[in-house]
XYZ file of C-alpha atoms in Angstrom:
299
model
C 126.383 202.297 169.247
C 123.224 200.781 169.923
C 122.758 197.110 169.455
C 119.461 195.646 168.516
C 118.030 193.532 171.495
C 118.814 189.780 170.776
C 115.393 187.945 169.661
C 114.486 185.499 172.899
C 115.673 181.929 172.138
C 112.492 180.103 172.888
C 110.354 181.643 169.989
C 113.154 181.123 167.389
C 113.069 177.468 168.460
C 109.395 177.336 168.080
C 109.512 178.386 164.564
C 112.014 175.703 163.471
C 109.625 173.198 164.866
C 107.008 174.576 163.183
C 108.571 174.155 159.618
C 109.861 170.700 160.525
C 106.432 169.204 161.392
C 104.842 170.895 158.083
C 107.644 168.845 155.783
C 107.069 165.535 157.560
C 103.009 166.298 156.820
C 103.562 166.583 152.868
C 102.831 163.858 150.584
C 105.470 161.936 148.374
C 104.008 162.326 144.815
C 107.123 160.008 143.646
C 106.566 157.411 146.330
C 102.786 157.896 146.210
C 101.418 153.827 145.559
C 98.551 152.588 145.375
C 99.017 150.174 148.658
C 97.300 152.561 151.032
C 94.457 152.474 148.904
C 91.785 150.864 150.874
C 90.149 147.473 149.796
C 92.804 146.906 147.398
C 95.342 144.025 147.743
C 98.553 144.473 146.722
C 99.357 143.178 142.965
C 95.297 143.619 142.697
C 95.948 146.210 140.055
C 98.422 144.896 137.934
C 96.121 141.833 138.086
C 93.505 143.458 136.572
C 91.879 141.981 133.073
C 91.050 144.221 130.472
C 89.290 141.918 128.380
C 86.099 143.132 129.403
C 86.871 146.216 127.694
C 87.364 145.152 124.278
C 84.557 146.446 121.602
C 82.177 144.339 120.325
C 83.176 143.391 116.281
C 80.769 145.256 113.823
C 78.360 142.864 111.834
C 79.488 141.743 108.368
C 78.063 143.812 105.839
C 75.588 141.845 103.957
C 76.203 141.019 100.158
C 72.873 142.061 97.888
C 70.898 139.472 97.433
C 70.282 140.877 93.604
C 73.436 140.944 91.936
C 74.211 144.251 89.575
C 75.048 142.729 85.977
C 77.691 142.961 83.940
C 77.091 145.959 81.182
C 75.982 145.784 77.828
C 76.491 146.770 74.563
C 73.255 148.261 74.237
C 73.790 150.247 77.893
C 77.029 151.524 77.109
C 75.460 153.229 73.941
C 72.644 154.245 76.164
C 74.429 155.960 78.714
C 77.788 157.293 75.886
C 75.975 158.673 72.817
C 77.925 158.738 70.068
C 80.262 161.677 69.535
C 80.129 163.494 66.155
C 83.400 165.126 64.399
C 83.479 169.210 64.913
C 81.825 171.269 62.308
C 84.040 174.088 62.919
C 87.077 171.964 61.756
C 84.857 169.476 58.448
C 82.801 172.411 57.059
C 84.875 175.644 57.378
C 85.659 176.894 53.840
C 88.838 178.979 53.616
C 90.092 181.014 50.637
C 93.888 182.578 49.884
C 94.819 184.776 46.982
C 98.874 184.481 45.952
C 100.750 187.282 43.771
C 103.399 185.173 43.683
C 104.714 187.436 41.020
C 104.011 191.340 39.871
C 106.958 192.644 38.380
C 108.530 194.991 35.809
C 111.228 193.085 33.304
C 113.696 194.921 30.897
C 113.651 193.029 27.991
C 114.898 193.948 25.042
C 111.993 195.234 23.152
C 111.015 197.396 25.560
C 110.013 197.550 29.207
C 107.081 194.166 30.296
C 104.929 193.718 33.007
C 104.613 190.198 34.199
C 102.286 188.294 36.513
C 101.962 185.125 38.315
C 99.164 184.616 40.644
C 97.304 181.432 42.382
C 94.177 181.389 43.779
C 92.143 178.927 45.828
C 88.514 178.632 47.733
C 87.093 175.661 49.931
C 87.815 172.924 52.653
C 90.912 170.882 53.254
C 89.937 168.233 50.794
C 88.049 169.861 48.204
C 88.873 173.201 46.570
C 88.053 175.320 43.308
C 91.985 176.899 41.965
C 92.326 180.003 39.833
C 95.683 180.003 38.158
C 96.436 183.189 35.937
C 99.743 184.020 34.001
C 100.448 186.885 31.259
C 102.672 189.564 29.781
C 102.010 193.077 28.797
C 104.930 194.601 26.418
C 104.960 198.176 26.337
C 101.228 198.619 26.679
C 100.030 195.211 24.309
C 99.020 191.929 25.724
C 101.270 189.409 24.846
C 100.347 186.915 26.622
C 97.398 185.570 28.858
C 96.411 182.709 30.627
C 93.518 181.760 32.369
C 93.017 178.144 34.528
C 90.194 177.339 36.503
C 90.538 173.671 37.985
C 89.038 171.603 40.865
C 91.355 170.009 43.358
C 91.258 167.252 45.319
C 93.695 166.434 48.291
C 95.481 162.640 47.618
C 97.283 162.864 50.453
C 98.595 165.685 53.034
C 100.696 166.768 50.219
C 99.253 166.533 47.302
C 96.162 167.947 45.258
C 94.811 165.788 42.090
C 93.344 169.053 39.942
C 91.390 168.764 37.007
C 89.372 171.695 34.694
C 89.887 174.126 32.052
C 92.633 176.496 30.225
C 91.943 179.184 28.146
C 94.425 181.408 26.642
C 93.517 184.946 25.301
C 96.808 185.792 23.908
C 98.822 184.959 21.606
C 97.159 184.905 18.476
C 93.504 183.746 18.592
C 92.049 182.398 21.577
C 91.923 178.610 22.439
C 90.377 176.850 25.040
C 92.429 173.377 26.910
C 91.453 170.881 28.995
C 93.349 170.265 32.057
C 94.637 167.545 34.321
C 97.060 167.482 36.530
C 99.067 167.126 40.167
C 100.154 169.943 41.983
C 101.819 169.809 45.636
C 105.051 169.826 48.075
C 108.002 167.646 46.811
C 110.655 166.936 49.362
C 112.648 169.557 51.489
C 109.550 171.786 50.786
C 110.056 171.875 46.803
C 106.742 173.471 45.472
C 105.838 171.915 41.836
C 103.356 171.791 39.317
C 102.640 168.785 36.421
C 99.864 169.646 34.059
C 98.790 168.139 30.919
C 96.523 169.490 28.352
C 94.349 168.549 25.432
C 93.506 171.921 23.103
C 91.644 172.335 20.122
C 92.851 170.732 17.072
C 94.144 167.670 18.723
C 96.761 169.614 20.251
C 98.514 168.861 23.693
C 100.911 170.635 25.923
C 102.768 169.139 29.349
C 103.870 171.965 31.568
C 106.252 171.446 34.597
C 106.655 174.130 37.181
C 108.710 174.803 40.381
C 109.657 176.556 42.964
C 111.999 176.751 46.074
C 112.871 179.091 49.081
C 115.719 179.545 50.554
C 115.861 181.094 54.108
C 118.929 183.245 54.480
C 117.070 185.330 57.148
C 114.025 185.251 59.311
C 112.730 187.719 56.631
C 115.440 187.668 54.185
C 114.393 184.560 51.227
C 115.913 183.048 48.008
C 113.617 181.916 45.415
C 115.060 180.335 42.386
C 112.003 179.073 40.013
C 111.742 176.790 36.789
C 108.848 176.325 34.194
C 109.367 173.640 31.296
C 106.530 173.592 28.122
C 105.851 170.875 25.578
C 103.739 170.859 23.092
C 102.620 167.434 20.840
C 102.900 169.029 17.300
C 103.782 172.908 15.803
C 101.525 175.700 15.783
C 103.487 178.667 13.480
C 100.199 180.865 14.156
C 100.880 181.231 18.276
C 104.619 180.214 17.625
C 105.028 177.146 19.075
C 106.955 174.237 18.100
C 106.341 170.093 18.769
C 108.463 169.135 21.124
C 110.756 171.213 24.195
C 109.038 174.297 22.959
C 110.158 176.712 25.808
C 112.486 176.834 29.352
C 112.376 179.559 31.808
C 114.550 179.984 35.474
C 114.631 182.421 37.312
C 116.270 184.089 40.595
C 114.426 186.382 43.017
C 115.473 187.253 46.643
C 112.827 189.083 48.451
C 112.272 191.045 51.653
C 109.011 189.959 53.984
C 108.641 193.838 55.238
C 105.279 192.000 56.234
C 104.235 188.545 55.751
C 101.486 189.513 53.014
C 104.152 192.014 51.202
C 107.416 191.034 50.161
C 109.405 193.263 47.888
C 111.479 191.538 45.931
C 114.444 191.861 42.375
C 116.200 189.144 40.299
C 117.282 187.797 37.275
C 115.153 185.765 34.705
C 115.990 183.586 31.557
C 114.037 182.173 28.929
C 114.451 180.090 26.152
C 112.876 178.619 22.674
C 114.171 175.459 20.931
C 113.658 173.660 18.096
C 110.717 174.891 15.961
C 110.090 177.286 18.261
C 113.345 179.449 18.410
C 112.876 178.814 14.309
C 109.434 181.056 14.842
C 110.839 183.749 17.163
C 113.970 184.614 15.061
C 111.391 184.750 12.039
C 109.296 187.531 14.132
C 112.693 189.345 14.399
C 113.231 188.362 18.438
C 116.248 186.476 20.051
C 115.374 182.763 20.888
C 117.784 183.098 24.480
C 117.231 186.232 26.721
C 118.018 187.424 30.348
C 116.114 189.677 31.969
C 116.398 192.306 34.880
C 113.009 191.896 37.428
C 111.533 193.966 40.013
C 108.657 193.322 41.879
C 106.564 192.297 44.717
C 104.824 189.314 46.139
C 101.294 189.568 48.042
C 99.447 187.268 49.574
C 95.387 187.768 50.823
């Protein structure tokens, strides 16, 4: 077994001495002080006055020698021009044609085609209204009415209307002056009240109303009512003074489209007073119930 020669002892001692001298010569960063800086007395650093380093205060802004005057009404009008209403809303012309009833009726005297329509054209305040209703029985016209009315809005829900009404049937044609009120009463009750002044001093009053009961979003039940009163007897047209006629109906419609709705229902009408007497003289019943089948349209 070989043995390595031992390192000379004098060389080892010389190396240890060099390491020790190097450690003593390294500066101590923690213990570094400014005391060793030449020309600086102890405590001079802490006693140094930093006031000389303060910045000079900013000069105050000078006020305008000419003050800005307060704006006047003329200045405001010149800066902001007067804004007028939007013509697209103020002057828009719209229209609607509603065929409220176009129906077949199973009457005692045979099949009857009946209609009731309303149409208007105009703006939000003033409109031209057209109304028409009538009946044809077995191909013969039993009743035809046409009204042309000018309507003026007197509130959000009511229009004042006035114009003319022309009766083509029954009997000879007759012309009426008309004035009335139409609109929506409480709970969305559509109503019409129209007074008429006819030829020969005849007067009349018509009351109409209908109401939509929504059974679902598309299934709607509509009760209707109409009352006609006259000022004097008119045997030629089968009309008596006072309460002459009344009609009520109940129609159930289904809106396949908002503009197209088929319906079925019943209608009951009755004549009163001398009007009932005239009906009996013609061989008609003063009271009659009818099954109706029709369609409701609007454009």
